Amino acid sequence: MAESVEAQPAEPTSGRWRSSGLVGSIAGASGVAMALAFGEFVDDLSEPVPSLVIAVGEAVTDYTPGDVVAFSIANVGASQKTLLTAGIVILTFLVGARLGRSAAGGRRDVAVVGFAAFGLLGGWAAARNPLSPALSSWAVALAAAALAAATTLFLVSRASAASQPPAARKADNADKDNGDENDENAAADAAGRTAEGDLDEGRRMLARGGPRRSFFGYSAGAAVAALGLLGLGRSLREPSAAQRARQIYTLPPRPPARTPEASAGAAGAPAGTGVQVPEGIEIPGGVELPEGVAIPEGVAIPEGVAIPEGVEIPESVEILENAEALEGVEAPDTEVPDAAVPDAQQPAVAEEEPTAVAASPQPPDDSPATATTTARASEESGAPAVQAPEEPPPTTTQAQQEPPPTTTTAPAPDEPPATTTSAPAPEEPPATTTSSTTTTTTTAPQSRSSLHPQVSHLDTLDEVPGIAPYVTPITPTNEFYRIDTALTVPQVDPDRWRLRITGLVDNPYELTYQEIRAMSLSDHVITLSCVSNEVGGDLVGNAIWTGVPLNVLLQRAGVQRGAQQIVGRSVDHFTAGFPTTTAYDGRNAILAIGMNNEPLPLRHGFPARIVVAGLYGYVSAVKWLEEIHLTTWDGFDGYWVPRGWSKQGPVKTQSRIDVPADGSTLAAGETVAIAGVAWAPTRGIRQVEVRIGDEAWAPCSLGEAAGDESWVQWYLPWTPEAGGRRRIQVRATDGNGSTQSSNNVRPRPNGAEGWHTIRVNVRA
């Protein structure tokens, strides 16, 4: 009998083990579900308090090594945020399930400590967000952790009741009622006499599913409660102040287009026009000056900085000792006029359609329109000139009333190449022309006008099926890439928002959104690219940006000597820095409040951001801007620099094949379009060439562009003659005559290099 009594505890122990496995995991996961749902519910009701999942995700982003970030962007692109968020949720459920098993196994203190640690982590992550109130963030996180622990322990207690046989419960009660610790044998005899009958009773009870049904019922109730909290929060959530404001505001009217005589440029008025360049701004050591860009007056060129060929040096510019001047440097008589920052006024909401971009006017109807991809500033306007190299001449695109056939002629070797592209009338097929020289005829499809008035006069290649539109759409479907460190879009109320100009300035000041809207705004067509963009990648876009030149803002502040770097700071404390001289070297460097004739979309930086032509976004394009800070070059590193990326980020010349798609199948004998885009902001694109297999490089037709700061569409018709697999490559030559290198270079640390290559199958 004694042996029989000693063997009885084996079955209850096995039941408790099973409870601490599956049942404990269910209990812990249910607790996590309640905690996460509570956090999301509070986030929906209170705009300043962030989601705990998002807060943890942003902390993970900030502390992730640069190599991991580069790998994730290269392999999943913009989807990295979704995957990170999903990963955090899954990991949280797994850890919660493990804590539930510990609680079911009798180690409830471990579960409590574990959930408390989760609460501390969530509170720290939420409180570090500069947009979140710290006290509320901590309170919500700790409350969520307490809810998770309470839910888990409650369900574990129900699971324990379901797995404990009645015999064990009666024995426990007998021990408590007896109170005689020396009478253990009597208790064992009593338990032995009833063990067999009570076990049968327990099995019948569990078979009926009473307590176990109770456990699963409570677990299901927790899941329903969590889903209910999520649904209720979403239904009660109202549009943020930023969302409401963006629906109300339209962009103020911009100045009408100037005549061609007033501006020969194609990319808009130079940023330095009418702005006094501060004296003593130094070019940081090692910063390369782009060829063909005029250096403003008052800029001191430090010792050892090479001045590229074609750069104009005003007479008043001081060239320090040992500064190396290259061939072609001119020193013209140039004065930069002063201009005052316009007084801020409260504008009315504009209802009229914005006028065309100032420096990209539509030619008169009675004369042919000629546009080049090289922007030149008008000497009469006193703006910094952009001088193109004399040889070879830039690619020219002409649209005539009676369009001739599209012809590309290869001249004799001693002459610079000249490529002319014309769009034929749709009702007349283009004719092939021949000459004594080697002639290649290309046929460009009739392009349609852009929907945006600033570029409606351009003869683009938007009609080519599959090619990226000249202006990247943001509505109704956003196609402009987004890469940033924010897992959710910051909601910035423009009525409370202020832009601060601080640092090495004489007069620090603040601007409101309305004051910026009251300034003299202008439109600029600028291509932006992410430094993480792989060769042939889609992390690049072209848009019409509306804003105010940065040098206008800096003029009011009074830039001090030694202010070599402009640092932009976002409301979520992201930072990026670039040389101060960039705001004065003739390119467009603007504080933007509009994109494609709309206020900035929330995801692209509403209410204001920085856009600098020719620089990768990681060193310049700060969205949700709250501060412009002037400092020394060595005094501050932007967000990505300590993570292994270069401090300088000039955009490299790149080209991409949009059609045909890589791996697609084509039919022999049928003409198809090989087309895509190419970009080299501030330098422009002179030529794009395509090579099929081992054939010679063939020049492509180029669509018109608004200027050197935007990308160019290109096109080449191709008729495969036989079946097989074909390799197609593309390369571009920028306005300075430099052709893309064939060397494959990874994006980190300062941008990818190489020829975009695809392969297609030709079916005979």
PDB file of C-alpha atoms in Angstrom, residues 48-64 88 115-145 573 639 643:
ATOM      1  CA  PRO A  48       1.956  63.089 -28.088  1.00  0.00           C
ATOM      2  CA  VAL A  49       2.314  59.630 -26.474  1.00  0.00           C
ATOM      3  CA  PRO A  50       3.886  57.246 -29.004  1.00  0.00           C
ATOM      4  CA  SER A  51       3.170  53.599 -29.620  1.00  0.00           C
ATOM      5  CA  LEU A  52       5.434  51.479 -27.431  1.00  0.00           C
ATOM      6  CA  VAL A  53       6.293  49.217 -30.361  1.00  0.00           C
ATOM      7  CA  ILE A  54       7.262  52.198 -32.514  1.00  0.00           C
ATOM      8  CA  ALA A  55       9.259  53.752 -29.685  1.00  0.00           C
ATOM      9  CA  VAL A  56      11.286  50.576 -29.198  1.00  0.00           C
ATOM     10  CA  GLY A  57      11.740  50.269 -32.955  1.00  0.00           C
ATOM     11  CA  GLU A  58      13.146  53.794 -33.231  1.00  0.00           C
ATOM     12  CA  ALA A  59      15.551  53.072 -30.388  1.00  0.00           C
ATOM     13  CA  VAL A  60      16.681  49.919 -32.182  1.00  0.00           C
ATOM     14  CA  THR A  61      17.203  51.960 -35.355  1.00  0.00           C
ATOM     15  CA  ASP A  62      19.344  54.538 -33.575  1.00  0.00           C
ATOM     16  CA  TYR A  63      21.605  51.935 -31.968  1.00  0.00           C
ATOM     17  CA  THR A  64      21.906  49.506 -34.864  1.00  0.00           C
ATOM     18  CA  ILE A  88       9.543  43.553 -32.547  1.00  0.00           C
ATOM     19  CA  PHE A 115       7.358  42.057 -17.549  1.00  0.00           C
ATOM     20  CA  ALA A 116       8.691  44.878 -15.365  1.00  0.00           C
ATOM     21  CA  ALA A 117      11.848  44.922 -17.484  1.00  0.00           C
ATOM     22  CA  PHE A 118       9.704  45.200 -20.585  1.00  0.00           C
ATOM     23  CA  GLY A 119       7.929  48.167 -19.023  1.00  0.00           C
ATOM     24  CA  LEU A 120      11.200  49.900 -18.216  1.00  0.00           C
ATOM     25  CA  LEU A 121      12.458  49.353 -21.767  1.00  0.00           C
ATOM     26  CA  GLY A 122       9.250  50.713 -23.273  1.00  0.00           C
ATOM     27  CA  GLY A 123       9.224  53.705 -20.945  1.00  0.00           C
ATOM     28  CA  TRP A 124      12.818  54.604 -21.749  1.00  0.00           C
ATOM     29  CA  ALA A 125      12.260  54.237 -25.488  1.00  0.00           C
ATOM     30  CA  ALA A 126       9.096  56.343 -25.458  1.00  0.00           C
ATOM     31  CA  ALA A 127      10.493  59.044 -23.158  1.00  0.00           C
ATOM     32  CA  ARG A 128      13.605  59.543 -25.315  1.00  0.00           C
ATOM     33  CA  ASN A 129      11.413  60.725 -28.203  1.00  0.00           C
ATOM     34  CA  PRO A 130      11.665  64.539 -28.145  1.00  0.00           C
ATOM     35  CA  LEU A 131       8.029  64.819 -29.246  1.00  0.00           C
ATOM     36  CA  SER A 132       6.730  62.740 -26.315  1.00  0.00           C
ATOM     37  CA  PRO A 133       6.020  63.892 -22.738  1.00  0.00           C
ATOM     38  CA  ALA A 134       8.396  61.914 -20.564  1.00  0.00           C
ATOM     39  CA  LEU A 135       6.113  61.405 -17.562  1.00  0.00           C
ATOM     40  CA  SER A 136       3.174  60.197 -19.643  1.00  0.00           C
ATOM     41  CA  SER A 137       5.446  57.892 -21.629  1.00  0.00           C
ATOM     42  CA  TRP A 138       6.772  56.232 -18.484  1.00  0.00           C
ATOM     43  CA  ALA A 139       3.285  55.924 -16.984  1.00  0.00           C
ATOM     44  CA  VAL A 140       1.824  54.249 -20.069  1.00  0.00           C
ATOM     45  CA  ALA A 141       4.735  51.806 -20.417  1.00  0.00           C
ATOM     46  CA  LEU A 142       4.661  50.721 -16.768  1.00  0.00           C
ATOM     47  CA  ALA A 143       0.872  50.405 -16.810  1.00  0.00           C
ATOM     48  CA  ALA A 144       1.095  48.199 -19.887  1.00  0.00           C
ATOM     49  CA  ALA A 145       3.701  45.998 -18.172  1.00  0.00           C
ATOM     50  CA  HIS A 573      16.576  64.942 -33.545  1.00  0.00           C
ATOM     51  CA  TYR A 639      23.544  61.233 -37.772  1.00  0.00           C
ATOM     52  CA  ARG A 643      27.777  55.041 -38.378  1.00  0.00           C
TER      53      ARG A 643
END
